[in-house]
Amino acid sequence: MEYGKALRFHRVKQGLTQNQLADGIISAAYLSKIENDQTVPAIEVLELLYERLGIDFNESTLNHPSKEKLKEWYEAIVFKRKDEAKLLRDELLQQKSTLDNHQLYIFYELFRIRYLFLINEVEEAYETWENLKQHKNTLDEEMKFYYQLITGLVKYYKGEYNDAFQELMEAKNYSTSIEIEDWEASDLFYLLALSTSQSNYISPSIYYAEQALEIYQSHYDLSKSADCHIILGINFGRLQNYAKSLENYHLARKIALQINDSLKLKLLYNNLGVLESRLDNHQSSISYYKKSLEYSKDLSSSINLYEFLNTIHGLITEHYKLVDFKGCSHWINEGMKKLSSYPSRQHELHFEFYKMLINDSPNLQEFLEEDVIPYFRERNKYVYIIRYSLFLSDLLEKQRLYKKSTSYLRLAIQLLNKHSNLGGIVL
């Protein structure tokens, strides 16, 4: 056992300084060397330090639930078996030493963050991650793998997709020095595919999705295979390889119908709506968006509500493209109703824009310049910066404000050159 890291863990957990723990036993400088594994102290010294921390030196590494039980819990979390994950968590909490033992506590807290995401306790997951960061210096190689992976997941949930990708790559680097099982490798590849897809790194996303898919198929995991097909469908669509995109979407739909997975069907139909929109098949796009809404029964989670509003936004834009202002107005009202229970500034701006547009509001230019475009620029939402900048450029040109029109056109073109393959929704 690495006694130094365990000592530092318990000291930090109890809010003690090195001087407070070492006082009357050894010097703070010597304790620092122990904690950094620069020296091996006498057993008597360790016993005194453990006694001050209120921990039984002999029991600290014995009589604890096996790591296999923790890994069993983690596997249930990764594969979203909520009921099983809850039962296993309750079992682990009944073992007092789960929280007393350094290694087990770290693994438990890391896995708990992912469990909290699973049950939609997102803010608590963020808080747990922040608290765990103070123990970063006590982690061994295996802990570092899970720490980087979970950190990547946290960044993903925060919408920091490029940072998520970097953290997950760090996890991949650590995975080469430890033994991970096939299901963990496929999970890592899948998360890499997700983060690269959201960062618009198309080739890496396809590569990692195919790596994950190969493992999932070898284990006959239909659900996860469908997830990979959806990511592949999105990325091939971005490459304008629409035949390959549709092939993957249809494979995903076949699986989702077979296993009766309404969540995947909702996501799938939404992405088919996006694809049909890119092909200018607006009626078909509307049909797919409406089909997605048919599967949007559970709106209890913030993620599901956000996706629901995205679909509403898609319906608004497609009706507008068909010059169907009545249909456009209907879906604007539906979206506004939902905003009363789930405020979303992003969607509020979308809905308000189209409302002002179809009503020929004289304040539309000011709204775009002062509210809409600055909001999306601050958050690097490139697809919306491009869309609204192009619209504003046309609006300004009609008013013969050519210099200002050109500036927004230039902004849109610059972003289009850098981010030419935007589109698609992943989960």
XYZ file of C-alpha atoms in Angstrom:
427
model
C 0.000 0.000 0.000
C 1.122 3.570 -0.724
C 0.910 4.900 2.837
C 1.966 8.412 1.865
C -0.901 8.972 -0.538
C -3.357 7.443 1.938
C -2.117 9.764 4.704
C -2.413 12.818 2.515
C -5.894 11.760 1.438
C -7.187 11.408 5.013
C -5.434 14.587 6.154
C -6.963 16.663 3.374
C -10.346 14.989 3.844
C -10.315 16.034 7.513
C -9.112 19.547 6.738
C -5.810 19.254 8.629
C -2.548 20.962 7.712
C 0.726 19.047 7.674
C 1.795 20.916 10.826
C -1.369 19.873 12.663
C -0.998 16.207 11.759
C 2.762 16.032 12.405
C 2.790 18.059 15.658
C 4.539 16.107 18.408
C 5.113 13.058 16.233
C 7.481 14.093 13.458
C 8.409 17.282 11.654
C 6.107 18.705 8.991
C 8.992 18.415 6.518
C 9.331 14.700 7.236
C 5.568 14.221 6.871
C 5.779 15.946 3.488
C 8.402 13.409 2.394
C 6.163 10.546 3.567
C 3.153 11.918 1.719
C 5.190 12.283 -1.455
C 6.544 8.721 -1.116
C 10.106 10.014 -0.789
C 10.775 7.941 2.331
C 9.447 4.850 4.113
C 8.709 5.637 7.793
C 8.782 3.256 10.712
C 5.546 1.372 11.409
C 5.359 3.080 14.835
C 5.310 6.506 13.156
C 2.554 5.455 10.778
C 0.488 4.055 13.635
C 0.734 7.360 15.528
C -0.242 9.367 12.462
C -3.184 7.070 11.744
C -4.247 7.235 15.384
C -4.327 11.050 15.215
C -6.503 10.786 12.114
C -8.837 8.439 13.981
C -8.178 5.551 11.603
C -7.232 2.007 12.545
C -3.907 1.365 10.826
C -4.510 -2.386 10.559
C -8.067 -2.113 9.237
C -7.328 0.531 6.659
C -6.444 -2.032 4.027
C -8.514 -4.971 5.240
C -12.173 -5.917 5.614
C -13.404 -3.715 2.810
C -15.680 -4.536 -0.129
C -13.707 -5.766 -3.072
C -12.799 -3.523 -5.960
C -14.729 -5.994 -8.106
C -17.939 -4.843 -6.409
C -17.130 -1.247 -7.273
C -16.337 -2.232 -10.863
C -19.598 -4.162 -11.033
C -21.388 -0.976 -9.952
C -19.491 1.083 -12.520
C -20.369 -1.335 -15.306
C -24.071 -1.063 -14.418
C -23.732 2.742 -14.549
C -21.949 2.755 -17.915
C -24.613 0.541 -19.478
C -27.384 2.620 -17.857
C -28.910 -0.202 -15.829
C -30.390 2.212 -13.297
C -32.151 -0.238 -10.975
C -29.111 -2.496 -10.701
C -26.824 0.511 -10.197
C -28.995 1.775 -7.328
C -28.991 -1.612 -5.576
C -25.221 -1.932 -5.873
C -24.695 1.608 -4.586
C -26.806 0.815 -1.522
C -24.748 -2.329 -0.904
C -21.508 -0.365 -1.093
C -22.751 2.304 1.305
C -23.543 -0.359 3.898
C -19.812 -1.154 3.980
C -18.356 1.538 6.245
C -14.841 1.102 4.929
C -15.921 2.075 1.420
C -15.618 5.675 2.545
C -12.758 5.131 5.003
C -10.290 3.443 2.696
C -8.313 5.805 0.486
C -8.434 3.806 -2.734
C -12.024 2.654 -2.387
C -13.233 6.157 -1.556
C -11.569 7.622 -4.654
C -13.052 4.943 -6.921
C -16.448 5.285 -5.251
C -16.555 9.069 -5.709
C -15.345 8.878 -9.319
C -17.977 6.299 -10.188
C -20.601 8.224 -8.201
C -20.121 11.251 -10.459
C -21.122 9.152 -13.447
C -24.007 7.674 -11.451
C -25.254 11.190 -10.672
C -25.216 12.017 -14.380
C -27.186 8.815 -15.008
C -29.956 9.859 -12.591
C -29.852 13.481 -13.819
C -28.368 14.965 -10.629
C -26.052 17.092 -12.745
C -25.277 19.886 -10.280
C -24.401 17.397 -7.544
C -22.118 15.629 -10.021
C -20.291 18.921 -10.667
C -19.981 19.554 -6.918
C -18.628 16.051 -6.272
C -16.073 16.505 -9.034
C -14.933 19.832 -7.556
C -14.505 18.222 -4.126
C -12.563 15.319 -5.593
C -10.045 17.591 -7.305
C -8.351 18.247 -3.948
C -7.261 14.584 -3.855
C -5.732 14.637 -7.342
C -2.177 14.332 -5.979
C -3.031 11.069 -4.207
C -4.046 9.170 -7.337
C -2.218 6.157 -8.725
C -2.153 5.251 -12.445
C -5.462 3.395 -12.392
C -7.210 6.188 -10.506
C -5.787 8.714 -12.957
C -7.381 6.822 -15.852
C -10.825 7.061 -14.295
C -10.224 10.625 -13.095
C -9.368 11.820 -16.607
C -12.283 9.912 -18.111
C -14.785 11.315 -15.600
C -13.305 14.795 -16.007
C -13.837 14.434 -19.751
C -17.459 13.504 -19.086
C -17.911 16.528 -16.804
C -16.496 18.824 -19.490
C -18.817 17.233 -22.046
C -21.867 17.907 -19.877
C -20.710 21.486 -19.447
C -20.596 21.871 -23.226
C -16.782 22.241 -23.259
C -16.373 19.645 -25.985
C -12.794 20.327 -27.033
C -11.643 20.230 -23.398
C -13.620 17.002 -22.971
C -11.747 15.492 -25.913
C -8.367 16.492 -24.435
C -9.220 14.974 -21.037
C -10.426 11.761 -22.662
C -7.208 11.532 -24.666
C -5.326 11.734 -21.361
C -7.466 8.838 -20.128
C -6.585 6.924 -23.293
C -2.876 7.506 -22.566
C -3.262 6.131 -19.026
C -5.221 3.132 -20.345
C -2.060 1.791 -22.000
C -0.330 1.351 -18.630
C -3.201 -0.419 -16.836
C -5.506 -3.291 -17.655
C -9.006 -2.283 -18.723
C -11.732 -4.615 -19.937
C -13.252 -4.593 -23.416
C -16.408 -2.847 -22.261
C -14.302 -0.067 -20.731
C -12.275 0.327 -23.926
C -15.454 0.534 -26.012
C -16.894 3.097 -23.575
C -13.750 5.221 -23.875
C -13.858 5.032 -27.679
C -17.542 5.965 -27.639
C -16.944 9.006 -25.416
C -14.076 10.048 -27.683
C -16.409 9.721 -30.671
C -18.994 11.899 -28.890
C -16.573 14.650 -27.898
C -14.872 14.776 -31.304
C -18.251 14.851 -33.027
C -19.348 17.822 -30.955
C -15.984 19.511 -31.614
C -16.495 18.891 -35.362
C -13.384 16.711 -35.645
C -15.100 14.494 -38.181
C -12.415 11.976 -39.137
C -11.418 11.188 -35.514
C -15.093 10.885 -34.570
C -15.709 8.342 -37.333
C -12.552 6.456 -36.336
C -13.472 6.216 -32.648
C -17.118 5.393 -33.381
C -16.011 2.520 -35.630
C -13.572 1.297 -32.952
C -16.349 1.305 -30.349
C -18.823 -0.290 -32.757
C -16.458 -3.179 -33.499
C -16.260 -4.068 -29.792
C -19.991 -3.582 -29.175
C -20.868 -5.821 -32.117
C -18.450 -8.509 -30.949
C -20.345 -8.561 -27.627
C -23.758 -8.387 -29.358
C -24.541 -5.114 -27.614
C -27.346 -3.831 -29.848
C -28.121 -0.682 -27.855
C -24.576 0.676 -27.887
C -24.163 -0.369 -31.523
C -27.162 1.835 -32.373
C -25.528 4.766 -30.562
C -22.426 4.356 -32.719
C -24.482 4.193 -35.915
C -26.135 7.502 -34.965
C -22.752 9.186 -34.499
C -21.563 7.758 -37.820
C -24.755 8.982 -39.485
C -24.151 12.503 -38.204
C -20.541 12.618 -39.344
C -21.100 11.128 -42.793
C -23.875 13.683 -43.220
C -21.401 16.445 -42.398
C -19.117 15.039 -45.082
C -22.109 15.191 -47.461
C -21.910 11.438 -47.898
C -25.659 11.216 -47.531
C -25.983 7.623 -48.700
C -23.592 6.457 -45.953
C -25.323 8.713 -43.447
C -28.770 7.256 -44.242
C -27.349 3.716 -44.156
C -26.179 4.227 -40.571
C -29.387 5.964 -39.502
C -31.488 3.119 -40.890
C -29.316 0.536 -39.127
C -29.774 2.491 -35.885
C -33.543 2.691 -36.437
C -33.765 -1.047 -37.111
C -32.006 -1.774 -33.815
C -33.969 0.835 -31.841
C -37.285 -0.590 -33.058
C -36.102 -4.125 -32.303
C -35.189 -3.292 -28.704
C -38.050 -0.772 -28.339
C -35.750 2.090 -27.271
C -37.827 5.272 -27.439
C -34.898 7.497 -26.414
C -32.838 6.369 -29.402
C -35.804 6.690 -31.745
C -36.402 10.248 -30.556
C -32.765 11.142 -31.163
C -32.650 9.292 -34.463
C -35.713 10.969 -35.949
C -34.413 14.346 -34.856
C -31.144 13.740 -36.723
C -33.033 12.499 -39.766
C -34.914 15.791 -39.623
C -31.593 17.635 -39.640
C -30.350 15.574 -42.594
C -33.509 16.118 -44.651
C -33.267 19.844 -43.945
C -29.713 19.875 -45.323
C -31.089 18.200 -48.456
C -33.825 20.883 -48.687
C -36.506 18.234 -48.186
C -38.434 20.443 -45.778
C -41.703 18.496 -45.654
C -39.783 15.293 -44.964
C -37.753 17.132 -42.313
C -40.958 18.300 -40.602
C -42.310 14.760 -40.671
C -39.199 13.403 -38.935
C -39.192 16.193 -36.340
C -42.828 15.439 -35.498
C -41.987 11.750 -35.223
C -39.214 12.682 -32.787
C -41.752 14.573 -30.664
C -43.939 11.457 -30.502
C -41.139 9.829 -28.498
C -40.572 12.876 -26.261
C -42.799 11.586 -23.466
C -40.352 11.933 -20.587
C -39.554 15.624 -20.102
C -38.520 15.279 -16.461
C -34.801 15.735 -17.173
C -33.083 18.915 -18.334
C -31.406 16.996 -21.189
C -34.739 15.755 -22.545
C -36.278 19.222 -22.269
C -33.324 20.774 -24.091
C -33.671 18.229 -26.911
C -37.421 18.857 -27.050
C -36.799 22.589 -27.526
C -34.212 21.806 -30.221
C -36.829 19.818 -32.120
C -39.346 22.664 -31.764
C -36.700 25.025 -33.147
C -36.207 22.686 -36.106
C -39.948 22.685 -36.825
C -40.052 26.490 -36.700
C -37.207 26.875 -39.184
C -38.622 24.292 -41.603
C -42.068 25.889 -41.623
C -40.468 29.276 -42.217
C -38.484 27.920 -45.172
C -41.791 26.719 -46.653
C -43.251 30.233 -46.095
C -45.802 28.583 -43.810
C -46.073 31.391 -41.260
C -49.136 29.861 -39.623
C -47.230 26.642 -38.900
C -44.207 28.659 -37.851
C -46.301 30.687 -35.403
C -47.889 27.527 -33.985
C -44.527 25.989 -33.079
C -43.204 29.299 -31.726
C -46.144 29.327 -29.294
C -45.506 25.685 -28.353
C -41.874 26.491 -27.642
C -42.717 29.593 -25.618
C -45.096 27.556 -23.436
C -42.333 25.096 -22.616
C -39.916 27.931 -21.758
C -42.167 28.881 -18.841
C -41.215 25.619 -17.093
C -37.707 25.253 -18.530
C -36.039 28.628 -19.153
C -33.435 28.514 -21.934
C -31.989 31.790 -23.157
C -30.710 30.146 -26.339
C -34.152 28.914 -27.359
C -35.832 32.092 -26.192
C -33.659 34.007 -28.672
C -34.451 31.557 -31.476
C -38.193 31.736 -30.888
C -38.244 35.509 -30.457
C -36.263 35.969 -33.689
C -38.789 34.059 -35.785
C -41.691 35.740 -34.018
C -40.267 39.160 -34.890
C -39.409 37.982 -38.401
C -42.882 36.758 -39.388
C -44.461 39.839 -37.784
C -42.100 42.134 -39.685
C -40.878 43.805 -36.480
C -38.968 47.079 -36.960
C -36.732 46.104 -34.011
C -35.355 42.952 -35.631
C -32.034 44.500 -36.711
C -31.360 45.866 -33.238
C -32.355 42.536 -31.674
C -29.888 40.643 -33.864
C -27.032 43.097 -33.321
C -27.430 43.625 -29.585
C -28.855 40.338 -28.295
C -28.743 37.374 -30.635
C -25.324 37.468 -32.297
C -23.407 38.640 -29.157
C -25.006 35.819 -27.137
C -23.905 33.099 -29.570
C -20.480 34.653 -30.149
C -19.799 34.599 -26.420
C -20.598 30.876 -26.353
C -18.862 29.970 -29.644
C -22.091 28.600 -31.130
C -20.752 28.893 -34.655
C -23.709 27.496 -36.560
C -25.990 30.176 -35.097
C -23.452 32.980 -35.482
C -23.226 32.074 -39.180
C -26.982 31.752 -39.651
C -27.915 35.012 -37.953
C -24.969 36.962 -39.396
C -25.989 36.004 -42.935
C -29.549 37.046 -42.259
C -28.473 40.352 -40.722
C -26.133 41.005 -43.631
C -29.050 40.658 -46.080
C -31.237 42.847 -43.899
C -28.614 45.593 -43.758
C -27.974 45.383 -47.490
C -31.663 46.006 -48.193
C -31.325 49.158 -46.088
C -28.239 50.143 -48.144
C -26.033 49.915 -45.060
C -23.354 48.248 -47.158
C -20.350 48.674 -44.862
C -22.083 47.117 -41.874
C -23.631 44.449 -44.088
C -20.198 43.481 -45.394
C -18.775 43.142 -41.866
C -21.407 40.540 -40.914
C -21.046 38.763 -44.237
C -17.283 38.590 -43.689
C -17.820 37.164 -40.188
C -20.118 34.448 -41.560
C -17.717 33.542 -44.382
C -14.745 33.324 -42.007
C -16.642 30.938 -39.737
C -17.954 28.919 -42.666
C -14.389 28.401 -43.876
C -13.350 27.155 -40.430
C -16.483 25.183 -39.572
C -17.922 23.983 -42.854
C -19.310 20.694 -41.547
C -21.582 21.751 -38.703
C -24.735 19.788 -37.994
C -26.211 16.820 -36.112
C -27.206 16.018 -32.558
C -25.604 13.421 -30.316
C -26.257 12.125 -26.825
